[in-house]
Amino acid sequence: MTPDEARHAALRTVGGLAQLKEECRDARRVNLIENLVQDLGYGLRMLRNSPGLTAVAVLSLALGIGGQHRHLR
């Protein structure tokens, strides 16, 4: 079998290069969403377990957002 014939035979076996690429893209999107949900859950648990850190984080965000809002007016 020539290299070109072997390539075509392999693509027929796999189901086509475009289809394989699309399956890989779909798998990465699912992992991204699952990882985001897991990270958010972990972050919320850590904030719940550390009330002092939570207060500092919320206060910092409030001051930063309020300062930016005032600056834009």
Coordinates of C-alpha atoms in Angstrom, one line a residue:
M1 CA 0.0 0.0 0.0
T2 CA 1.4 3.4 -0.9
P3 CA 1.5 6.1 1.8
D4 CA -1.4 7.9 0.2
E5 CA -3.5 4.8 0.1
A6 CA -2.6 4.0 3.8
R7 CA -3.6 7.5 4.8
H8 CA -7.0 7.2 3.1
A9 CA -7.6 3.8 4.6
A10 CA -6.8 5.1 8.1
L11 CA -9.2 8.0 7.6
R12 CA -11.9 5.7 6.6
T13 CA -11.3 3.5 9.7
V14 CA -11.4 6.5 12.1
G15 CA -14.4 8.0 10.4
G16 CA -12.8 11.1 8.8
L17 CA -10.5 13.7 10.1
A18 CA -13.2 16.4 10.4
Q19 CA -15.4 14.2 12.5
L20 CA -12.5 13.3 14.8
K21 CA -11.5 16.9 15.3
E22 CA -15.1 17.8 16.2
E23 CA -15.3 15.0 18.8
C24 CA -12.1 16.3 20.4
R25 CA -13.4 19.8 20.5
D26 CA -16.7 18.6 22.2
A27 CA -14.7 16.6 24.8
R28 CA -12.6 19.7 25.7
R29 CA -15.7 21.9 26.1
V30 CA -17.3 19.4 28.5
N31 CA -14.1 19.2 30.6
L32 CA -14.0 23.0 30.7
I33 CA -17.5 23.3 32.1
E34 CA -17.0 20.5 34.6
N35 CA -13.7 22.0 35.8
L36 CA -15.4 25.4 36.2
V37 CA -18.2 24.0 38.3
Q38 CA -15.8 22.0 40.5
D39 CA -13.6 25.1 41.0
L40 CA -16.5 27.3 41.9
G41 CA -17.7 24.8 44.4
Y42 CA -14.3 24.5 46.0
G43 CA -13.9 28.2 46.2
L44 CA -17.3 28.6 47.8
R45 CA -16.5 25.9 50.4
M46 CA -13.2 27.6 51.2
L47 CA -14.9 31.0 51.7
R48 CA -17.5 29.4 53.9
N49 CA -14.8 27.8 56.0
S50 CA -12.8 31.1 56.4
P51 CA -15.2 33.9 57.4
G52 CA -12.4 36.4 58.0
L53 CA -11.0 35.8 54.5
T54 CA -14.5 36.1 53.1
A55 CA -15.1 39.4 54.8
V56 CA -11.8 40.8 53.5
A57 CA -12.5 39.6 49.9
V58 CA -16.0 41.0 49.9
L59 CA -14.9 44.3 51.3
S60 CA -12.0 44.6 48.8
L61 CA -14.4 43.9 45.9
A62 CA -16.9 46.4 47.2
L63 CA -14.3 49.1 47.6
G64 CA -12.8 48.4 44.2
I65 CA -16.1 48.3 42.4
G66 CA -17.4 51.4 44.2
G67 CA -14.2 53.3 43.5
Q68 CA -14.3 52.4 39.8
H69 CA -18.0 53.4 39.6
R70 CA -17.2 56.8 41.2
H71 CA -14.3 57.3 38.9
L72 CA -16.4 56.7 35.8
R73 CA -19.1 59.3 36.8

